[in-house]
mmCIF file of C-alpha atoms in Angstrom:
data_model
loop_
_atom_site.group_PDB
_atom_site.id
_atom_site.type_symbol
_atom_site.label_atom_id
_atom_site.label_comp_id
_atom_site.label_asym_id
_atom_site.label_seq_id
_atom_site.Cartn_x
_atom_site.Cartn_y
_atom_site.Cartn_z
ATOM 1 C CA UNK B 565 0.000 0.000 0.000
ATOM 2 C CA UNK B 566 1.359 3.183 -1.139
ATOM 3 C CA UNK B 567 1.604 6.095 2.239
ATOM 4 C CA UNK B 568 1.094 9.534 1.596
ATOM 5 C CA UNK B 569 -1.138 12.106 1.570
ATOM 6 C CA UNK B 570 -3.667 14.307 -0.895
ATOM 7 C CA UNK B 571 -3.267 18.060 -0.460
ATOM 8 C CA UNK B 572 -6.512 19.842 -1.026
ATOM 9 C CA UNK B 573 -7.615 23.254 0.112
ATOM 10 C CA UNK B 574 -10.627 25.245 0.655
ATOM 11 C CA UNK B 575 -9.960 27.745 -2.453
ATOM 12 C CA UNK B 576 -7.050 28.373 -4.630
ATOM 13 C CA UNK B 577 -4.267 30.556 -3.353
ATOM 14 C CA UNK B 578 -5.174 29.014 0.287
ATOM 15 C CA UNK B 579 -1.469 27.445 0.865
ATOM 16 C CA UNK B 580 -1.533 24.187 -0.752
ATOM 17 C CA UNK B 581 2.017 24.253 -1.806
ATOM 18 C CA UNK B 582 3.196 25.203 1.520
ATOM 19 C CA UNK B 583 1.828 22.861 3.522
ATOM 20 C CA UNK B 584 3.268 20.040 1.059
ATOM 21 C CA UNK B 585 6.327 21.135 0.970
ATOM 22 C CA UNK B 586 6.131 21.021 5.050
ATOM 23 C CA UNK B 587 4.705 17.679 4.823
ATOM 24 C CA UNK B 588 7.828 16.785 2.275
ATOM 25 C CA UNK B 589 10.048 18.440 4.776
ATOM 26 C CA UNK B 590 8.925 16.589 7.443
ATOM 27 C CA UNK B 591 8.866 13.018 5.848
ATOM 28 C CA UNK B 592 12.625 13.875 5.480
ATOM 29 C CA UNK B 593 13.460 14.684 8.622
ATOM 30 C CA UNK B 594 11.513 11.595 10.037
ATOM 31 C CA UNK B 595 14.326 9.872 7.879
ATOM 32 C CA UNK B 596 11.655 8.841 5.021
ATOM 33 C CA UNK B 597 12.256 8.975 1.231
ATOM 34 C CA UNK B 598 9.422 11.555 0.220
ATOM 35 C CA UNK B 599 8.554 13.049 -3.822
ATOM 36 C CA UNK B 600 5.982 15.466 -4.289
ATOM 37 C CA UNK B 601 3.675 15.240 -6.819
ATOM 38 C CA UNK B 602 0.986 18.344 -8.603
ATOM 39 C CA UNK B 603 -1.060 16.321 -11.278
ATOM 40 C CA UNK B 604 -2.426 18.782 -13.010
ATOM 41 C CA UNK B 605 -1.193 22.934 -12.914
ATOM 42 C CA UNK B 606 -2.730 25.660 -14.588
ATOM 43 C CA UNK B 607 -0.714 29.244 -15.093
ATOM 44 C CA UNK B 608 2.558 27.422 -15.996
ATOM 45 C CA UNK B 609 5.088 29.635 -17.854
ATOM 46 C CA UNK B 610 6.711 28.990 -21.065
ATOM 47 C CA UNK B 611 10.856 27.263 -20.845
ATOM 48 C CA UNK B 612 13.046 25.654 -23.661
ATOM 49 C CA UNK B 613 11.564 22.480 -21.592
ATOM 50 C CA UNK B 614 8.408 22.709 -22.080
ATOM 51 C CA UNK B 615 5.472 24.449 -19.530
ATOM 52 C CA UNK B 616 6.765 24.347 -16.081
ATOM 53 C CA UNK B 617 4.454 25.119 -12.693
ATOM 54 C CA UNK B 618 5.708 26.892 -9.970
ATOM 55 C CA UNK B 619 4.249 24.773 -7.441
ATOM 56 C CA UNK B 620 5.112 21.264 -8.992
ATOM 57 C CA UNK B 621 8.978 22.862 -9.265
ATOM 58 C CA UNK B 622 8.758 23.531 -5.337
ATOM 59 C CA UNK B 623 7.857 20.460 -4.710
ATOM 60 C CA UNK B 624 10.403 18.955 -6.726
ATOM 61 C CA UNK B 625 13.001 21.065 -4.757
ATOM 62 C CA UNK B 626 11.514 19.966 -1.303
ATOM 63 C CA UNK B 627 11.674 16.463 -2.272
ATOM 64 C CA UNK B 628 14.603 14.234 -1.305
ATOM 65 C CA UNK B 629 13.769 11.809 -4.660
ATOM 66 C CA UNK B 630 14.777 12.551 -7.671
ATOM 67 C CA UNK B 631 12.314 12.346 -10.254
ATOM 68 C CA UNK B 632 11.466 13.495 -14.005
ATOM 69 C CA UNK B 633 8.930 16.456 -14.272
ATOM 70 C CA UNK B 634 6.739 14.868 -16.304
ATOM 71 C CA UNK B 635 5.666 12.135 -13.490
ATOM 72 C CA UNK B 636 5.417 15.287 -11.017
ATOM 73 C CA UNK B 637 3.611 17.413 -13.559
ATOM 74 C CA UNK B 638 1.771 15.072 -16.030
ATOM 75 C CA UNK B 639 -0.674 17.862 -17.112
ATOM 76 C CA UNK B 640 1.040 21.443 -17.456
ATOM 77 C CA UNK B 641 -1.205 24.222 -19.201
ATOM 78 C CA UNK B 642 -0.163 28.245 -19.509
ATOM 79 C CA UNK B 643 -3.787 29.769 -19.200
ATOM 80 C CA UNK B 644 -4.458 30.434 -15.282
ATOM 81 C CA UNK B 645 -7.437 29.354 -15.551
ATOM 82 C CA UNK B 646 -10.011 26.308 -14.228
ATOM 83 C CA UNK B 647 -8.172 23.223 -15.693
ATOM 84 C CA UNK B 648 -10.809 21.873 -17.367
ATOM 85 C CA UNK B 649 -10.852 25.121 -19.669
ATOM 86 C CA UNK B 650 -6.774 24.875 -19.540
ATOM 87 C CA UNK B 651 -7.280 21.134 -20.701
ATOM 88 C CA UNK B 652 -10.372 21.501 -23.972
ATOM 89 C CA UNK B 653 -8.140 24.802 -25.186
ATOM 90 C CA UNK B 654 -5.478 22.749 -25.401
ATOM 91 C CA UNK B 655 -6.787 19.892 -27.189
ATOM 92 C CA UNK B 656 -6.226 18.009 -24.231
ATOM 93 C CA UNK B 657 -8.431 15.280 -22.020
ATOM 94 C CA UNK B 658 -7.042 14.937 -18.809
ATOM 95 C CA UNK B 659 -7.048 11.528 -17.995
ATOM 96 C CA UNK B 660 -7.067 9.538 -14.163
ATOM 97 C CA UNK B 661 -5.296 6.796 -15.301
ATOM 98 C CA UNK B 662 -2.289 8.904 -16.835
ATOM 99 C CA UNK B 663 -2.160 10.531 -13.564
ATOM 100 C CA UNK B 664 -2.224 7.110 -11.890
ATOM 101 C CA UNK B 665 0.400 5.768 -13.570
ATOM 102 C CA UNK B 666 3.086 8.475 -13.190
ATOM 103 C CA UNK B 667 2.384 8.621 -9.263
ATOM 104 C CA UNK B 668 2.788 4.507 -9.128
ATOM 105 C CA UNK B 669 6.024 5.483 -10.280
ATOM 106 C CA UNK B 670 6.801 7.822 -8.077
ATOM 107 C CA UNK B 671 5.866 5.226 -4.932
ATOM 108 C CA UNK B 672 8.229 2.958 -6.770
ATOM 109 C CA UNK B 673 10.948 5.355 -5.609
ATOM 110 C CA UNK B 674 9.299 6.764 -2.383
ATOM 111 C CA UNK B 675 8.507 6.009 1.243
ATOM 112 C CA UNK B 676 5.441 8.934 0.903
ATOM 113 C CA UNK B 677 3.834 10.894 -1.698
ATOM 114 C CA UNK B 678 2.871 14.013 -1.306
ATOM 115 C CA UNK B 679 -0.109 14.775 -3.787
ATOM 116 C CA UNK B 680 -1.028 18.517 -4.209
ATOM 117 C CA UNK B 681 -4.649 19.512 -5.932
ATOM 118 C CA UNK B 682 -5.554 22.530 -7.835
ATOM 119 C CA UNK B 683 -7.687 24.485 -6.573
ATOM 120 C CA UNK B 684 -10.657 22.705 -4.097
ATOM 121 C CA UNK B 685 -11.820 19.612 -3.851
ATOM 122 C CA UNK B 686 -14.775 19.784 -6.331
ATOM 123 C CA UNK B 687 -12.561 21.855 -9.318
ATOM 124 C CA UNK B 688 -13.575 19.907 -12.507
ATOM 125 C CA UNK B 689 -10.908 18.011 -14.531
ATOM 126 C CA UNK B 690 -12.968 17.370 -17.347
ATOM 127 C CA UNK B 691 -16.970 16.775 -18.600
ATOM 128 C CA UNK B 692 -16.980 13.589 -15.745
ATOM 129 C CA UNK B 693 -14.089 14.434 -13.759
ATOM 130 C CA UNK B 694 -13.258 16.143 -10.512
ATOM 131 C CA UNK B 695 -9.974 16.969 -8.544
ATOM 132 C CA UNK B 696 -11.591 14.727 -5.743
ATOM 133 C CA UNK B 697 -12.130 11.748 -7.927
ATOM 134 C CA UNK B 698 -7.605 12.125 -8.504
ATOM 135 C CA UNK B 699 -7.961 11.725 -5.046
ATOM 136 C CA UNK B 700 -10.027 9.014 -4.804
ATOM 137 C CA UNK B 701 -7.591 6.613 -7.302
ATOM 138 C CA UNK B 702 -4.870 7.109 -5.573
ATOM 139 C CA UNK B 703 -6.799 5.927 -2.451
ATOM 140 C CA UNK B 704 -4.657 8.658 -0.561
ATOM 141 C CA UNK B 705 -5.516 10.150 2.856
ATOM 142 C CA UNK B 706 -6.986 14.281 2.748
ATOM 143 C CA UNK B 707 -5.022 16.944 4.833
ATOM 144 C CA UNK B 708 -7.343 20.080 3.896
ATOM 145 C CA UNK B 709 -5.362 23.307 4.072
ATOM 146 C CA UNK B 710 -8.088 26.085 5.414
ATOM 147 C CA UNK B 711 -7.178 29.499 3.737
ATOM 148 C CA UNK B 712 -7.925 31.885 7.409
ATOM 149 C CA UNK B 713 -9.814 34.930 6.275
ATOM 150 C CA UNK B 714 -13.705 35.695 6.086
ATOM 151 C CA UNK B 715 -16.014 32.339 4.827
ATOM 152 C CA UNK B 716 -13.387 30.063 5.427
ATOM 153 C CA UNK B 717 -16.168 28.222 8.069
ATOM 154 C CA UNK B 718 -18.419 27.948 5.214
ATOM 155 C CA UNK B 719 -15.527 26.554 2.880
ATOM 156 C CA UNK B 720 -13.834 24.526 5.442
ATOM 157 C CA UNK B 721 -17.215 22.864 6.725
ATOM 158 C CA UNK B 722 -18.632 22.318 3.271
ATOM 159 C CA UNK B 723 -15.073 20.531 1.968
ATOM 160 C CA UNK B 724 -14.990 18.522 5.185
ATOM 161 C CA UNK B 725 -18.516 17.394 3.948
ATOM 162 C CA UNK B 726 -17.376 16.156 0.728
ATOM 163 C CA UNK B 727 -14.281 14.387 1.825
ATOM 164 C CA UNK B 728 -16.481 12.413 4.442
ATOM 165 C CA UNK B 729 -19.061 11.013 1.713
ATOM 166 C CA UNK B 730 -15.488 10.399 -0.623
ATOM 167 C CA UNK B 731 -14.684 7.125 2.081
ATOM 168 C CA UNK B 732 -11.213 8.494 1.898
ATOM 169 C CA UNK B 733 -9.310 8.876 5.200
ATOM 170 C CA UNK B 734 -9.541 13.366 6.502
ATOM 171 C CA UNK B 735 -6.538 12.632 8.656
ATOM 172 C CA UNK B 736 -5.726 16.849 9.536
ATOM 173 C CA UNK B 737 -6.086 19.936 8.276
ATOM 174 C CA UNK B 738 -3.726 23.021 8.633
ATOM 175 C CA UNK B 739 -4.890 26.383 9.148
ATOM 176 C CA UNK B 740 -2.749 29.377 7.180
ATOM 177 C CA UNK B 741 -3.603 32.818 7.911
ATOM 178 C CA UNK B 742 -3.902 34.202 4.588
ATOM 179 C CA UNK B 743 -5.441 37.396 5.654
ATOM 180 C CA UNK B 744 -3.089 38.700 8.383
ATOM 181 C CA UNK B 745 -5.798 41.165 9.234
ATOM 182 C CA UNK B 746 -8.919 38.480 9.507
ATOM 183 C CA UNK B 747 -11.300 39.448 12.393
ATOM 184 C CA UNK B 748 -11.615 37.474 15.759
ATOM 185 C CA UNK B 749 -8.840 34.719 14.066
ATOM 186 C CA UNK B 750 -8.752 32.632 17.704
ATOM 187 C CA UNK B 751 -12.572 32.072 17.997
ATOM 188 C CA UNK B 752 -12.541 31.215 14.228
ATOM 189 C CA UNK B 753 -9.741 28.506 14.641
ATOM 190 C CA UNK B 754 -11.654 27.125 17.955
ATOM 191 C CA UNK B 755 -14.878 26.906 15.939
ATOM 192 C CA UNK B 756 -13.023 25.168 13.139
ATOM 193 C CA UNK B 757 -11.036 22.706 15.897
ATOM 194 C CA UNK B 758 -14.491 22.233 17.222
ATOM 195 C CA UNK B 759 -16.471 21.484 13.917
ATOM 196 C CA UNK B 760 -14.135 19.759 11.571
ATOM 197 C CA UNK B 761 -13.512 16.139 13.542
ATOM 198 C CA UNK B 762 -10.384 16.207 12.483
ATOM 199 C CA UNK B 763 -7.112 17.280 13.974
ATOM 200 C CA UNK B 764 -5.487 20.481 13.568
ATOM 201 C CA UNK B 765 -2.123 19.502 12.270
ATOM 202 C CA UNK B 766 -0.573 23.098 12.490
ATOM 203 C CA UNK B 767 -1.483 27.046 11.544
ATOM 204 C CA UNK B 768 1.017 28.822 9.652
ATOM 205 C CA UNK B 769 1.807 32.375 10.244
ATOM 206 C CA UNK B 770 0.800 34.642 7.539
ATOM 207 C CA UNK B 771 3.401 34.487 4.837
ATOM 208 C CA UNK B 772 6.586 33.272 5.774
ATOM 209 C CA UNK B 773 8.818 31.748 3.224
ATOM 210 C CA UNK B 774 10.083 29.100 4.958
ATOM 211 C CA UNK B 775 7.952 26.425 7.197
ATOM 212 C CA UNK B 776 9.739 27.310 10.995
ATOM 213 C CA UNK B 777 10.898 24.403 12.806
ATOM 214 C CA UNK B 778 8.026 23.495 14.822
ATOM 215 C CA UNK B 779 5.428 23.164 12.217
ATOM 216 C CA UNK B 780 8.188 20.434 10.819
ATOM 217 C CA UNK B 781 7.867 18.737 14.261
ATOM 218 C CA UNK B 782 4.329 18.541 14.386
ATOM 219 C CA UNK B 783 3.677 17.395 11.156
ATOM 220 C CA UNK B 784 6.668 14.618 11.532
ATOM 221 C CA UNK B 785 3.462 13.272 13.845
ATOM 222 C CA UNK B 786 1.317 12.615 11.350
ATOM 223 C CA UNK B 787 4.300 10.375 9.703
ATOM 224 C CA UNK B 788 5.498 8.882 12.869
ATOM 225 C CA UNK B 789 2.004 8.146 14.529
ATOM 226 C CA UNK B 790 -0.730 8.340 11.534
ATOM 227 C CA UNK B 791 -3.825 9.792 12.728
ATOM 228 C CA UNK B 792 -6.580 7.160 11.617
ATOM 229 C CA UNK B 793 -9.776 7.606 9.632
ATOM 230 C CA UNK B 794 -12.248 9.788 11.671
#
């Protein structure tokens, strides 16, 4: 059985990247060979390589595998846009078993993959496709990243909703406070810690560029001691 987890978030621009690179980060310093993986990445730019994502290129450098982009990145588009636009502009039909088959070979190399979504859970892939139904082949367990700032109750409720009727495993969730100015933040988080029967994994301070130290330590938790399906 492949370990690792799915990265999904409440909205786009919520933290996703950050908390897998953490969760990369933190595989590595529990000693564990970890590869990060973005399936699908809209807004890539143009190199002599081909289209290249920001986030999937983090990942790669917070990764302690090596692997080729195009099992990290199988579906690269340049509009910034929903994918499933990115993917009919481009002629393209994004496809779960592609996807499938480039992470199997990342596990091949890997103690944990991470697995990073775009967007939320419910963004559409294509006419029958979702980013939750990625998700649900790789049969990987949810860490929801909560973007702090005004709705996120709404969001963060609603997603938790969706990953329960999935079957898949909502292990944590992180909060990161996106909005450094958000209103009554603590009774937010303690109505979220309350609500979301799940456990808060860590919160991120708004904007650092670097994960400190003791997010690392909690999250090397979650790898040492997984939490189990609640």
């Amino acid at each position: 059985m492949v370990s690792g987890w799915f990265v999904t978030g409440t909205d786009t621009g919520v933290g996703k990247t950050r908390a897998a690179q953490a969760l990369l980060a933190a595989s590595a310093h529990a000693g564990q060979r970890a590869v990060g993986m973005k399936p699908v990445a809209s807004g890539c730019r143009a190199t002599p390589d081909g289209l290249r994502s920001e986030d999937a290129e983090a990942l790669i450098r917070a990764s302690n595998v090596t692997a080729t982009y195009a099992d990290v990145n199988p579906y690269a588009f340049a509009p910034t846009i929903s994918p499933h636009l990115a993917a009919r502009e481009a002629g393209v039909t994004i496809q779960l078993d592609v996807i499938r088959k480039c992470f199997m070979r990342l596990a091949d190399q890997a103690d944990y993959v991470v697995v990073e979504g775009a967007g939320g859970w419910f963004v559409p892939l294509n006419d029958e496709h979702a980013m939750a139904d990625v998700a649900r082949v790789l049969g990987l367990s949810i860490v929801l990243v909560v973007g702090m700032r005004l709705g996120c109750l709404n969001h963060a409720l609603l997603t938790q909703a969706a990953i329960k009727k999935s079957g898949l495993a909502f292990v944590g969730w992180i909060a990161n406070r996106v909005d450094p100015a958000m209103e009554r933040f603590d009774e937010n988080l303690a109505t979220l810690e309350k609500c979301l029967h799940a456990p808060l994994l860590t919160v991120f301070p708004h904007a650092p560029t670097v994960s400190p130290p003791l997010v690392i330590e909690k999250l090397m938790k979650l790898i040492i001691n997984p939490y189990t399906k609640t």
